[in-house]
C-alpha cells in the first residue's frame, strides 16, 4: 500500500511516499480502506516535534526518542471497512465509517487497522468522505468545551481562533444552542465565519476585544494565545473562560484563579468516543453543522499540505484525499 512515512522529526520534507505492507487486523480490530484524512495543527506538531516543555519528555518517550516510532502519522479519517478480525461485532465489511486513530495514528496511508471499540462510527447517507474526515478532532473538542460551559439560548459567546477546525464547528454548535456568537480571527477568515453563523466578527490584528468594554457569558480561547487577565476581565460575573490550548503561564494562573471573580476557568482535554461521533454525524446529516474545507490535497502532496497548515492561513480544515 501507499503510505506517507515520517522519516525523522523536522520540516514537511521529512514526509516521504513509500510502499509498505498492507496491515492485517488482529483480534478485535478492523481493516479500513482510507478514502480521506486531514492535516491538523497537532499533526504538524508531531512531525516537527514542537511541543510545550512540560510535554516534551513524556511525548518523546511515547512517540520515539530519535525518530518517530509510529512512522505513519494522521489522526482522523473516513473510509470503508474492508475486513475484520475475530471477536469484533461492531462493524461489517463495506461499512462507511469515520473516526479518530487516537495515538495509534496511521491515517496517511491507503489502509490502517484500528480496534473496533475506538472512536469510530458509521457515516450517514449523503455525507462525503471528505466531510466526515474533517469532523472528529474539531467536532469532539468543540463539543467537549462547549458542554463544559453549558451554553444556553440568549448568552453571548466569544470564540478566539474561530477560523480553524475546532473553532468553525464551535461557532456552529454555539449558534445551534441559541447563543449570540462573536468570532475572533484574522481578517481573511471573517467572511467565512459570517457564512457559518457568526453574528459578529473581529479581526484581532485591528481590534482588541478586551478594551471595547463588551463582556461575554462565555469566552472560548481555542488557540490559547489571549492574555489571561484581560480575557478574564471581559467575562461577565459567573461566566466561563474555556482554555483550549493553554501555555504553561496560563495553566499556572488558572490553578490560582479557578474561580476568579465568580467566573469559572476551565481547561482540559476531550475524551474521544463513538457516542459523540454519532451525535456529530446526526447534526451533519441534518444540515445543522458542516465542516469548513479549505483545500484538498492528494496523499502524495502531504508535505505541501503540512506546509500550508503551518502557514496559519487555512480556513477550517485541510483534507487529504486517497482517491
PDB file of C-alpha atoms in Angstrom:
ATOM      1  CA  UNK A   1       0.000   0.000   0.000  1.00  0.00           C
ATOM      2  CA  UNK A   2       0.994   3.634  -0.358  1.00  0.00           C
ATOM      3  CA  UNK A   3       1.865   5.497   2.824  1.00  0.00           C
ATOM      4  CA  UNK A   4       3.426   8.836   3.669  1.00  0.00           C
ATOM      5  CA  UNK A   5       6.215   7.967   6.104  1.00  0.00           C
ATOM      6  CA  UNK A   6       7.673  10.429   8.616  1.00  0.00           C
ATOM      7  CA  UNK A   7      11.361   9.558   8.313  1.00  0.00           C
ATOM      8  CA  UNK A   8      12.515  11.828  11.157  1.00  0.00           C
ATOM      9  CA  UNK A   9      11.398  14.849  13.164  1.00  0.00           C
ATOM     10  CA  UNK A  10      11.662  18.013  11.119  1.00  0.00           C
ATOM     11  CA  UNK A  11      10.114  20.151   8.361  1.00  0.00           C
ATOM     12  CA  UNK A  12       7.406  18.942   5.957  1.00  0.00           C
ATOM     13  CA  UNK A  13      10.070  17.491   3.655  1.00  0.00           C
ATOM     14  CA  UNK A  14      10.654  14.598   6.091  1.00  0.00           C
ATOM     15  CA  UNK A  15       7.367  13.078   4.844  1.00  0.00           C
ATOM     16  CA  UNK A  16       8.094  10.565   2.066  1.00  0.00           C
ATOM     17  CA  UNK A  17       5.804   8.435  -0.077  1.00  0.00           C
ATOM     18  CA  UNK A  18       6.725   4.768   0.395  1.00  0.00           C
ATOM     19  CA  UNK A  19       5.272   1.324  -0.264  1.00  0.00           C
ATOM     20  CA  UNK A  20       4.507  -0.565   2.954  1.00  0.00           C
ATOM     21  CA  UNK A  21       2.933  -3.925   3.649  1.00  0.00           C
ATOM     22  CA  UNK A  22      -0.838  -3.835   3.891  1.00  0.00           C
ATOM     23  CA  UNK A  23      -1.754  -4.339   7.581  1.00  0.00           C
ATOM     24  CA  UNK A  24      -3.664  -7.380   8.827  1.00  0.00           C
ATOM     25  CA  UNK A  25      -6.359  -6.903  11.503  1.00  0.00           C
ATOM     26  CA  UNK A  26      -5.723  -8.547  14.862  1.00  0.00           C
ATOM     27  CA  UNK A  27      -8.350  -9.840  17.257  1.00  0.00           C
ATOM     28  CA  UNK A  28     -10.932  -7.108  17.855  1.00  0.00           C
ATOM     29  CA  UNK A  29      -9.618  -4.919  15.017  1.00  0.00           C
ATOM     30  CA  UNK A  30     -10.946  -3.843  11.629  1.00  0.00           C
ATOM     31  CA  UNK A  31      -9.031  -3.173   8.404  1.00  0.00           C
ATOM     32  CA  UNK A  32     -10.065   0.152   6.897  1.00  0.00           C
ATOM     33  CA  UNK A  33      -9.522   1.377   3.357  1.00  0.00           C
ATOM     34  CA  UNK A  34      -8.822   5.072   3.906  1.00  0.00           C
ATOM     35  CA  UNK A  35     -10.502   7.472   1.481  1.00  0.00           C
ATOM     36  CA  UNK A  36      -9.729  10.764   3.247  1.00  0.00           C
ATOM     37  CA  UNK A  37      -7.780  12.145   6.201  1.00  0.00           C
ATOM     38  CA  UNK A  38      -6.794  15.630   7.357  1.00  0.00           C
ATOM     39  CA  UNK A  39      -3.847  17.738   8.435  1.00  0.00           C
ATOM     40  CA  UNK A  40      -4.342  19.385  11.834  1.00  0.00           C
ATOM     41  CA  UNK A  41      -2.021  21.598  13.844  1.00  0.00           C
ATOM     42  CA  UNK A  42      -1.445  18.565  16.060  1.00  0.00           C
ATOM     43  CA  UNK A  43      -0.208  16.529  13.091  1.00  0.00           C
ATOM     44  CA  UNK A  44       2.306  19.257  12.305  1.00  0.00           C
ATOM     45  CA  UNK A  45       3.458  19.328  15.927  1.00  0.00           C
ATOM     46  CA  UNK A  46       4.045  15.576  15.903  1.00  0.00           C
ATOM     47  CA  UNK A  47       6.005  15.763  12.669  1.00  0.00           C
ATOM     48  CA  UNK A  48       8.222  18.641  13.787  1.00  0.00           C
ATOM     49  CA  UNK A  49       8.101  17.726  17.499  1.00  0.00           C
ATOM     50  CA  UNK A  50       7.370  21.267  18.587  1.00  0.00           C
ATOM     51  CA  UNK A  51       5.595  20.813  21.907  1.00  0.00           C
ATOM     52  CA  UNK A  52       5.448  22.769  25.204  1.00  0.00           C
ATOM     53  CA  UNK A  53       8.335  22.000  27.563  1.00  0.00           C
ATOM     54  CA  UNK A  54       6.138  20.121  30.057  1.00  0.00           C
ATOM     55  CA  UNK A  55       5.057  17.666  27.337  1.00  0.00           C
ATOM     56  CA  UNK A  56       8.460  17.219  25.714  1.00  0.00           C
ATOM     57  CA  UNK A  57       9.836  14.311  27.767  1.00  0.00           C
ATOM     58  CA  UNK A  58       6.672  12.138  28.037  1.00  0.00           C
ATOM     59  CA  UNK A  59       5.798  12.609  24.365  1.00  0.00           C
ATOM     60  CA  UNK A  60       9.367  11.960  23.246  1.00  0.00           C
ATOM     61  CA  UNK A  61       9.344   8.688  25.164  1.00  0.00           C
ATOM     62  CA  UNK A  62       5.982   7.712  23.678  1.00  0.00           C
ATOM     63  CA  UNK A  63       6.419   8.912  20.100  1.00  0.00           C
ATOM     64  CA  UNK A  64      10.088   7.987  19.757  1.00  0.00           C
ATOM     65  CA  UNK A  65      13.303   9.468  21.124  1.00  0.00           C
ATOM     66  CA  UNK A  66      15.437   9.773  17.980  1.00  0.00           C
ATOM     67  CA  UNK A  67      12.771   9.423  15.304  1.00  0.00           C
ATOM     68  CA  UNK A  68       9.037   8.706  15.182  1.00  0.00           C
ATOM     69  CA  UNK A  69       8.091   5.252  16.448  1.00  0.00           C
ATOM     70  CA  UNK A  70       4.798   5.459  14.517  1.00  0.00           C
ATOM     71  CA  UNK A  71       6.117   6.095  11.033  1.00  0.00           C
ATOM     72  CA  UNK A  72       2.762   6.959   9.509  1.00  0.00           C
ATOM     73  CA  UNK A  73       1.041   9.971  11.065  1.00  0.00           C
ATOM     74  CA  UNK A  74      -2.570  11.127  10.708  1.00  0.00           C
ATOM     75  CA  UNK A  75      -5.190  11.349  13.462  1.00  0.00           C
ATOM     76  CA  UNK A  76      -8.577  11.338  11.736  1.00  0.00           C
ATOM     77  CA  UNK A  77     -10.013   9.667   8.658  1.00  0.00           C
ATOM     78  CA  UNK A  78     -13.018   8.422   6.731  1.00  0.00           C
ATOM     79  CA  UNK A  79     -13.148   5.198   4.744  1.00  0.00           C
ATOM     80  CA  UNK A  80     -14.660   1.743   4.318  1.00  0.00           C
ATOM     81  CA  UNK A  81     -14.296  -1.428   6.354  1.00  0.00           C
ATOM     82  CA  UNK A  82     -12.506  -3.975   4.169  1.00  0.00           C
ATOM     83  CA  UNK A  83     -12.248  -6.841   6.658  1.00  0.00           C
ATOM     84  CA  UNK A  84     -12.497  -7.559  10.374  1.00  0.00           C
ATOM     85  CA  UNK A  85     -10.557  -9.623  12.862  1.00  0.00           C
ATOM     86  CA  UNK A  86     -12.219 -12.146  15.148  1.00  0.00           C
ATOM     87  CA  UNK A  87     -14.230 -11.186  18.251  1.00  0.00           C
ATOM     88  CA  UNK A  88     -15.482  -7.980  16.668  1.00  0.00           C
ATOM     89  CA  UNK A  89     -19.196  -7.373  16.119  1.00  0.00           C
ATOM     90  CA  UNK A  90     -19.475  -3.584  15.774  1.00  0.00           C
ATOM     91  CA  UNK A  91     -18.746  -3.283  12.048  1.00  0.00           C
ATOM     92  CA  UNK A  92     -19.115  -5.376   8.921  1.00  0.00           C
ATOM     93  CA  UNK A  93     -17.365  -5.379   5.565  1.00  0.00           C
ATOM     94  CA  UNK A  94     -18.469  -2.453   3.426  1.00  0.00           C
ATOM     95  CA  UNK A  95     -19.453  -0.106   6.297  1.00  0.00           C
ATOM     96  CA  UNK A  96     -18.643   3.528   5.522  1.00  0.00           C
ATOM     97  CA  UNK A  97     -17.048   4.816   8.731  1.00  0.00           C
ATOM     98  CA  UNK A  98     -15.094   7.745  10.122  1.00  0.00           C
ATOM     99  CA  UNK A  99     -13.273   8.444  13.338  1.00  0.00           C
ATOM    100  CA  UNK A 100     -10.063   9.051  15.213  1.00  0.00           C
ATOM    101  CA  UNK A 101      -6.920   6.931  15.154  1.00  0.00           C
ATOM    102  CA  UNK A 102      -6.054   8.359  18.587  1.00  0.00           C
ATOM    103  CA  UNK A 103      -2.348   7.796  19.375  1.00  0.00           C
ATOM    104  CA  UNK A 104      -2.063   4.799  17.059  1.00  0.00           C
ATOM    105  CA  UNK A 105      -2.020   7.355  14.214  1.00  0.00           C
ATOM    106  CA  UNK A 106      -1.666   5.859  10.714  1.00  0.00           C
ATOM    107  CA  UNK A 107      -4.281   7.733   8.646  1.00  0.00           C
ATOM    108  CA  UNK A 108      -1.793   8.887   5.990  1.00  0.00           C
ATOM    109  CA  UNK A 109      -1.937   5.570   4.152  1.00  0.00           C
ATOM    110  CA  UNK A 110      -4.229   3.581   1.886  1.00  0.00           C
ATOM    111  CA  UNK A 111      -5.110   1.216   4.742  1.00  0.00           C
ATOM    112  CA  UNK A 112      -4.997   1.139   8.535  1.00  0.00           C
ATOM    113  CA  UNK A 113      -6.079  -1.245  11.283  1.00  0.00           C
ATOM    114  CA  UNK A 114      -7.815   0.000  14.417  1.00  0.00           C
ATOM    115  CA  UNK A 115      -9.575  -1.595  17.395  1.00  0.00           C
ATOM    116  CA  UNK A 116     -13.297  -1.626  16.657  1.00  0.00           C
ATOM    117  CA  UNK A 117     -14.052  -0.036  20.045  1.00  0.00           C
ATOM    118  CA  UNK A 118     -12.114   3.147  19.230  1.00  0.00           C
ATOM    119  CA  UNK A 119     -13.918   6.429  18.497  1.00  0.00           C
ATOM    120  CA  UNK A 120     -15.398   5.156  15.231  1.00  0.00           C
ATOM    121  CA  UNK A 121     -18.896   5.247  13.781  1.00  0.00           C
ATOM    122  CA  UNK A 122     -20.797   4.740  10.556  1.00  0.00           C
ATOM    123  CA  UNK A 123     -21.370   7.680   8.235  1.00  0.00           C
ATOM    124  CA  UNK A 124     -24.877   8.816   7.408  1.00  0.00           C
ATOM    125  CA  UNK A 125     -26.038   8.536   3.801  1.00  0.00           C
ATOM    126  CA  UNK A 126     -25.200  11.632   1.818  1.00  0.00           C
ATOM    127  CA  UNK A 127     -22.137  12.546   3.898  1.00  0.00           C
ATOM    128  CA  UNK A 128     -18.933  12.565   1.834  1.00  0.00           C
ATOM    129  CA  UNK A 129     -15.663  11.001   2.935  1.00  0.00           C
ATOM    130  CA  UNK A 130     -14.035  14.441   2.867  1.00  0.00           C
ATOM    131  CA  UNK A 131     -16.700  15.939   5.144  1.00  0.00           C
ATOM    132  CA  UNK A 132     -16.599  13.038   7.571  1.00  0.00           C
ATOM    133  CA  UNK A 133     -12.801  13.031   7.824  1.00  0.00           C
ATOM    134  CA  UNK A 134     -12.895  16.675   8.913  1.00  0.00           C
ATOM    135  CA  UNK A 135     -15.270  16.039  11.839  1.00  0.00           C
ATOM    136  CA  UNK A 136     -13.584  14.046  14.658  1.00  0.00           C
ATOM    137  CA  UNK A 137     -10.847  16.332  16.036  1.00  0.00           C
ATOM    138  CA  UNK A 138     -12.649  19.627  15.591  1.00  0.00           C
ATOM    139  CA  UNK A 139     -16.069  18.299  16.475  1.00  0.00           C
ATOM    140  CA  UNK A 140     -15.224  16.335  19.604  1.00  0.00           C
ATOM    141  CA  UNK A 141     -13.009  19.108  21.008  1.00  0.00           C
ATOM    142  CA  UNK A 142     -15.638  21.776  20.330  1.00  0.00           C
ATOM    143  CA  UNK A 143     -18.322  19.593  21.938  1.00  0.00           C
ATOM    144  CA  UNK A 144     -16.181  18.916  24.995  1.00  0.00           C
ATOM    145  CA  UNK A 145     -15.550  22.560  25.817  1.00  0.00           C
ATOM    146  CA  UNK A 146     -18.976  23.955  24.946  1.00  0.00           C
ATOM    147  CA  UNK A 147     -20.669  21.295  27.080  1.00  0.00           C
ATOM    148  CA  UNK A 148     -18.435  22.313  29.979  1.00  0.00           C
ATOM    149  CA  UNK A 149     -19.763  25.842  29.621  1.00  0.00           C
ATOM    150  CA  UNK A 150     -23.405  24.752  29.487  1.00  0.00           C
ATOM    151  CA  UNK A 151     -24.257  27.335  26.840  1.00  0.00           C
ATOM    152  CA  UNK A 152     -27.885  28.478  26.812  1.00  0.00           C
ATOM    153  CA  UNK A 153     -30.064  30.470  24.433  1.00  0.00           C
ATOM    154  CA  UNK A 154     -29.518  34.208  24.687  1.00  0.00           C
ATOM    155  CA  UNK A 155     -25.976  34.036  26.048  1.00  0.00           C
ATOM    156  CA  UNK A 156     -23.125  35.948  24.455  1.00  0.00           C
ATOM    157  CA  UNK A 157     -20.212  33.749  23.401  1.00  0.00           C
ATOM    158  CA  UNK A 158     -16.812  34.885  22.125  1.00  0.00           C
ATOM    159  CA  UNK A 159     -14.648  32.358  20.279  1.00  0.00           C
ATOM    160  CA  UNK A 160     -10.976  33.234  19.802  1.00  0.00           C
ATOM    161  CA  UNK A 161      -9.240  31.406  16.964  1.00  0.00           C
ATOM    162  CA  UNK A 162     -12.626  30.681  15.417  1.00  0.00           C
ATOM    163  CA  UNK A 163     -11.346  30.043  11.906  1.00  0.00           C
ATOM    164  CA  UNK A 164      -9.718  26.624  12.445  1.00  0.00           C
ATOM    165  CA  UNK A 165     -11.042  23.076  12.591  1.00  0.00           C
ATOM    166  CA  UNK A 166     -12.219  23.366  16.217  1.00  0.00           C
ATOM    167  CA  UNK A 167     -13.347  26.974  16.027  1.00  0.00           C
ATOM    168  CA  UNK A 168     -15.520  26.667  12.932  1.00  0.00           C
ATOM    169  CA  UNK A 169     -17.511  23.834  14.486  1.00  0.00           C
ATOM    170  CA  UNK A 170     -17.651  25.612  17.862  1.00  0.00           C
ATOM    171  CA  UNK A 171     -19.226  28.627  16.153  1.00  0.00           C
ATOM    172  CA  UNK A 172     -21.941  26.427  14.661  1.00  0.00           C
ATOM    173  CA  UNK A 173     -22.582  24.423  17.816  1.00  0.00           C
ATOM    174  CA  UNK A 174     -22.871  27.600  19.894  1.00  0.00           C
ATOM    175  CA  UNK A 175     -25.317  29.091  17.387  1.00  0.00           C
ATOM    176  CA  UNK A 176     -27.351  25.877  17.468  1.00  0.00           C
ATOM    177  CA  UNK A 177     -27.683  26.412  21.230  1.00  0.00           C
ATOM    178  CA  UNK A 178     -29.225  29.823  20.605  1.00  0.00           C
ATOM    179  CA  UNK A 179     -26.204  31.879  21.656  1.00  0.00           C
ATOM    180  CA  UNK A 180     -25.072  35.144  20.088  1.00  0.00           C
ATOM    181  CA  UNK A 181     -21.610  34.343  18.728  1.00  0.00           C
ATOM    182  CA  UNK A 182     -18.703  36.715  18.181  1.00  0.00           C
ATOM    183  CA  UNK A 183     -15.820  35.137  16.260  1.00  0.00           C
ATOM    184  CA  UNK A 184     -12.233  36.379  16.513  1.00  0.00           C
ATOM    185  CA  UNK A 185      -9.585  35.568  13.898  1.00  0.00           C
ATOM    186  CA  UNK A 186      -7.545  37.142  11.100  1.00  0.00           C
ATOM    187  CA  UNK A 187      -9.273  39.358   8.557  1.00  0.00           C
ATOM    188  CA  UNK A 188      -9.161  36.913   5.658  1.00  0.00           C
ATOM    189  CA  UNK A 189     -11.303  34.417   7.604  1.00  0.00           C
ATOM    190  CA  UNK A 190     -14.065  36.766   8.721  1.00  0.00           C
ATOM    191  CA  UNK A 191     -16.383  36.431   5.710  1.00  0.00           C
ATOM    192  CA  UNK A 192     -16.276  32.658   6.039  1.00  0.00           C
ATOM    193  CA  UNK A 193     -17.122  32.906   9.743  1.00  0.00           C
ATOM    194  CA  UNK A 194     -20.170  35.028   8.961  1.00  0.00           C
ATOM    195  CA  UNK A 195     -21.381  32.473   6.406  1.00  0.00           C
ATOM    196  CA  UNK A 196     -21.315  29.660   9.000  1.00  0.00           C
ATOM    197  CA  UNK A 197     -23.335  31.578  11.561  1.00  0.00           C
ATOM    198  CA  UNK A 198     -21.190  34.059  13.499  1.00  0.00           C
ATOM    199  CA  UNK A 199     -23.269  37.105  14.475  1.00  0.00           C
ATOM    200  CA  UNK A 200     -20.237  39.369  14.786  1.00  0.00           C
ATOM    201  CA  UNK A 201     -16.591  39.068  13.743  1.00  0.00           C
ATOM    202  CA  UNK A 202     -13.401  40.722  14.992  1.00  0.00           C
ATOM    203  CA  UNK A 203     -10.072  40.931  13.187  1.00  0.00           C
ATOM    204  CA  UNK A 204      -7.603  40.512  16.056  1.00  0.00           C
ATOM    205  CA  UNK A 205      -4.948  42.380  14.065  1.00  0.00           C
ATOM    206  CA  UNK A 206      -7.080  45.517  14.014  1.00  0.00           C
ATOM    207  CA  UNK A 207      -9.196  45.348  17.157  1.00  0.00           C
ATOM    208  CA  UNK A 208      -8.575  44.247  20.749  1.00  0.00           C
ATOM    209  CA  UNK A 209     -11.788  42.768  22.138  1.00  0.00           C
ATOM    210  CA  UNK A 210     -10.527  43.222  25.705  1.00  0.00           C
ATOM    211  CA  UNK A 211     -10.635  47.042  25.509  1.00  0.00           C
ATOM    212  CA  UNK A 212     -14.054  47.539  23.903  1.00  0.00           C
ATOM    213  CA  UNK A 213     -15.952  47.290  27.199  1.00  0.00           C
ATOM    214  CA  UNK A 214     -18.017  44.396  25.814  1.00  0.00           C
ATOM    215  CA  UNK A 215     -18.436  41.426  28.166  1.00  0.00           C
ATOM    216  CA  UNK A 216     -19.434  37.838  27.451  1.00  0.00           C
ATOM    217  CA  UNK A 217     -21.050  34.913  29.234  1.00  0.00           C
ATOM    218  CA  UNK A 218     -18.527  32.500  27.722  1.00  0.00           C
ATOM    219  CA  UNK A 219     -15.121  33.046  26.148  1.00  0.00           C
ATOM    220  CA  UNK A 220     -13.558  30.069  24.372  1.00  0.00           C
ATOM    221  CA  UNK A 221      -9.890  30.608  23.543  1.00  0.00           C
ATOM    222  CA  UNK A 222      -9.198  27.814  21.057  1.00  0.00           C
ATOM    223  CA  UNK A 223      -5.609  28.783  20.331  1.00  0.00           C
ATOM    224  CA  UNK A 224      -4.557  29.698  23.875  1.00  0.00           C
ATOM    225  CA  UNK A 225      -2.970  32.974  22.812  1.00  0.00           C
ATOM    226  CA  UNK A 226      -5.171  35.531  24.521  1.00  0.00           C
ATOM    227  CA  UNK A 227      -3.762  37.457  27.547  1.00  0.00           C
ATOM    228  CA  UNK A 228      -5.107  35.822  30.692  1.00  0.00           C
ATOM    229  CA  UNK A 229      -6.073  38.776  32.904  1.00  0.00           C
ATOM    230  CA  UNK A 230      -7.577  40.900  30.126  1.00  0.00           C
ATOM    231  CA  UNK A 231      -9.580  37.953  28.857  1.00  0.00           C
ATOM    232  CA  UNK A 232     -10.958  37.061  32.299  1.00  0.00           C
ATOM    233  CA  UNK A 233     -11.998  40.693  32.815  1.00  0.00           C
ATOM    234  CA  UNK A 234     -14.037  40.539  29.575  1.00  0.00           C
ATOM    235  CA  UNK A 235     -16.195  37.759  31.067  1.00  0.00           C
ATOM    236  CA  UNK A 236     -19.387  38.545  32.940  1.00  0.00           C
ATOM    237  CA  UNK A 237     -19.662  37.635  36.640  1.00  0.00           C
ATOM    238  CA  UNK A 238     -20.354  33.893  36.924  1.00  0.00           C
ATOM    239  CA  UNK A 239     -19.303  33.498  33.293  1.00  0.00           C
ATOM    240  CA  UNK A 240     -16.966  30.840  31.908  1.00  0.00           C
ATOM    241  CA  UNK A 241     -13.472  31.009  30.425  1.00  0.00           C
ATOM    242  CA  UNK A 242     -12.670  27.944  28.295  1.00  0.00           C
ATOM    243  CA  UNK A 243      -8.937  27.478  27.749  1.00  0.00           C
ATOM    244  CA  UNK A 244      -8.475  25.274  24.711  1.00  0.00           C
ATOM    245  CA  UNK A 245      -4.695  25.178  24.402  1.00  0.00           C
ATOM    246  CA  UNK A 246      -3.213  26.946  27.440  1.00  0.00           C
ATOM    247  CA  UNK A 247       0.501  27.600  27.772  1.00  0.00           C
ATOM    248  CA  UNK A 248       2.443  26.995  30.996  1.00  0.00           C
ATOM    249  CA  UNK A 249       1.841  30.511  32.324  1.00  0.00           C
ATOM    250  CA  UNK A 250      -1.901  30.328  31.665  1.00  0.00           C
ATOM    251  CA  UNK A 251      -2.180  26.922  33.336  1.00  0.00           C
ATOM    252  CA  UNK A 252      -0.381  28.204  36.422  1.00  0.00           C
ATOM    253  CA  UNK A 253      -2.617  31.266  36.660  1.00  0.00           C
ATOM    254  CA  UNK A 254      -5.697  29.142  36.046  1.00  0.00           C
ATOM    255  CA  UNK A 255      -4.830  26.941  39.043  1.00  0.00           C
ATOM    256  CA  UNK A 256      -4.543  30.037  41.226  1.00  0.00           C
ATOM    257  CA  UNK A 257      -7.663  31.752  39.887  1.00  0.00           C
ATOM    258  CA  UNK A 258     -10.013  28.811  39.193  1.00  0.00           C
ATOM    259  CA  UNK A 259     -12.994  30.985  40.171  1.00  0.00           C
ATOM    260  CA  UNK A 260     -11.680  34.491  39.763  1.00  0.00           C
ATOM    261  CA  UNK A 261     -14.441  36.975  40.496  1.00  0.00           C
ATOM    262  CA  UNK A 262     -17.016  34.192  40.446  1.00  0.00           C
ATOM    263  CA  UNK A 263     -16.038  33.210  36.939  1.00  0.00           C
ATOM    264  CA  UNK A 264     -15.186  29.604  36.125  1.00  0.00           C
ATOM    265  CA  UNK A 265     -11.887  28.925  34.363  1.00  0.00           C
ATOM    266  CA  UNK A 266     -11.889  25.557  32.618  1.00  0.00           C
ATOM    267  CA  UNK A 267      -9.124  23.648  30.837  1.00  0.00           C
ATOM    268  CA  UNK A 268      -8.886  20.006  29.889  1.00  0.00           C
ATOM    269  CA  UNK A 269      -8.757  17.528  27.044  1.00  0.00           C
ATOM    270  CA  UNK A 270     -11.587  15.903  25.127  1.00  0.00           C
ATOM    271  CA  UNK A 271     -12.259  12.214  25.618  1.00  0.00           C
ATOM    272  CA  UNK A 272     -12.791  10.796  22.140  1.00  0.00           C
ATOM    273  CA  UNK A 273     -15.708   8.369  21.887  1.00  0.00           C
ATOM    274  CA  UNK A 274     -18.091   6.865  19.355  1.00  0.00           C
ATOM    275  CA  UNK A 275     -21.185   8.350  21.029  1.00  0.00           C
ATOM    276  CA  UNK A 276     -20.044  11.910  20.370  1.00  0.00           C
ATOM    277  CA  UNK A 277     -19.164  10.999  16.791  1.00  0.00           C
ATOM    278  CA  UNK A 278     -22.657   9.620  16.224  1.00  0.00           C
ATOM    279  CA  UNK A 279     -24.118  12.832  17.624  1.00  0.00           C
ATOM    280  CA  UNK A 280     -21.970  14.939  15.291  1.00  0.00           C
ATOM    281  CA  UNK A 281     -22.818  12.702  12.332  1.00  0.00           C
ATOM    282  CA  UNK A 282     -26.509  13.263  13.020  1.00  0.00           C
ATOM    283  CA  UNK A 283     -26.056  17.031  13.057  1.00  0.00           C
ATOM    284  CA  UNK A 284     -24.091  16.846   9.826  1.00  0.00           C
ATOM    285  CA  UNK A 285     -26.698  14.659   8.129  1.00  0.00           C
ATOM    286  CA  UNK A 286     -29.468  17.074   9.232  1.00  0.00           C
ATOM    287  CA  UNK A 287     -27.577  20.086   7.876  1.00  0.00           C
ATOM    288  CA  UNK A 288     -27.178  21.683  11.315  1.00  0.00           C
ATOM    289  CA  UNK A 289     -23.389  21.792  11.072  1.00  0.00           C
ATOM    290  CA  UNK A 290     -20.893  21.452   8.261  1.00  0.00           C
ATOM    291  CA  UNK A 291     -17.122  21.211   8.309  1.00  0.00           C
ATOM    292  CA  UNK A 292     -15.355  24.022   6.503  1.00  0.00           C
ATOM    293  CA  UNK A 293     -12.944  22.537   3.961  1.00  0.00           C
ATOM    294  CA  UNK A 294     -10.344  24.976   2.685  1.00  0.00           C
ATOM    295  CA  UNK A 295      -8.256  22.781   0.387  1.00  0.00           C
ATOM    296  CA  UNK A 296      -7.975  19.115  -0.618  1.00  0.00           C
ATOM    297  CA  UNK A 297      -4.530  17.675  -1.358  1.00  0.00           C
ATOM    298  CA  UNK A 298      -3.754  14.223  -2.783  1.00  0.00           C
ATOM    299  CA  UNK A 299      -1.899  11.880  -0.448  1.00  0.00           C
ATOM    300  CA  UNK A 300       1.383  12.237  -2.341  1.00  0.00           C
ATOM    301  CA  UNK A 301       1.310  16.019  -1.732  1.00  0.00           C
ATOM    302  CA  UNK A 302       1.087  15.662   2.053  1.00  0.00           C
ATOM    303  CA  UNK A 303       4.254  17.735   2.566  1.00  0.00           C
ATOM    304  CA  UNK A 304       2.636  20.668   0.763  1.00  0.00           C
ATOM    305  CA  UNK A 305      -0.492  20.249   2.899  1.00  0.00           C
ATOM    306  CA  UNK A 306       1.570  20.354   6.119  1.00  0.00           C
ATOM    307  CA  UNK A 307       3.359  23.449   4.875  1.00  0.00           C
ATOM    308  CA  UNK A 308       0.038  25.120   4.103  1.00  0.00           C
ATOM    309  CA  UNK A 309      -1.384  24.350   7.556  1.00  0.00           C
ATOM    310  CA  UNK A 310       1.750  25.710   9.240  1.00  0.00           C
ATOM    311  CA  UNK A 311       1.378  28.971   7.302  1.00  0.00           C
ATOM    312  CA  UNK A 312      -1.603  29.781   9.534  1.00  0.00           C
ATOM    313  CA  UNK A 313      -3.852  30.878   6.675  1.00  0.00           C
ATOM    314  CA  UNK A 314      -6.093  27.818   6.392  1.00  0.00           C
ATOM    315  CA  UNK A 315      -9.811  28.286   6.857  1.00  0.00           C
ATOM    316  CA  UNK A 316     -11.318  25.376   8.726  1.00  0.00           C
ATOM    317  CA  UNK A 317      -9.823  22.112   7.507  1.00  0.00           C
ATOM    318  CA  UNK A 318      -7.226  20.798   5.078  1.00  0.00           C
ATOM    319  CA  UNK A 319      -8.207  17.371   3.749  1.00  0.00           C
ATOM    320  CA  UNK A 320      -6.027  14.638   2.260  1.00  0.00           C
ATOM    321  CA  UNK A 321      -7.661  12.515  -0.446  1.00  0.00           C
ATOM    322  CA  UNK A 322      -6.654   8.928  -1.282  1.00  0.00           C
ATOM    323  CA  UNK A 323      -8.983   8.791  -4.289  1.00  0.00           C
TER     324      UNK A 323
END
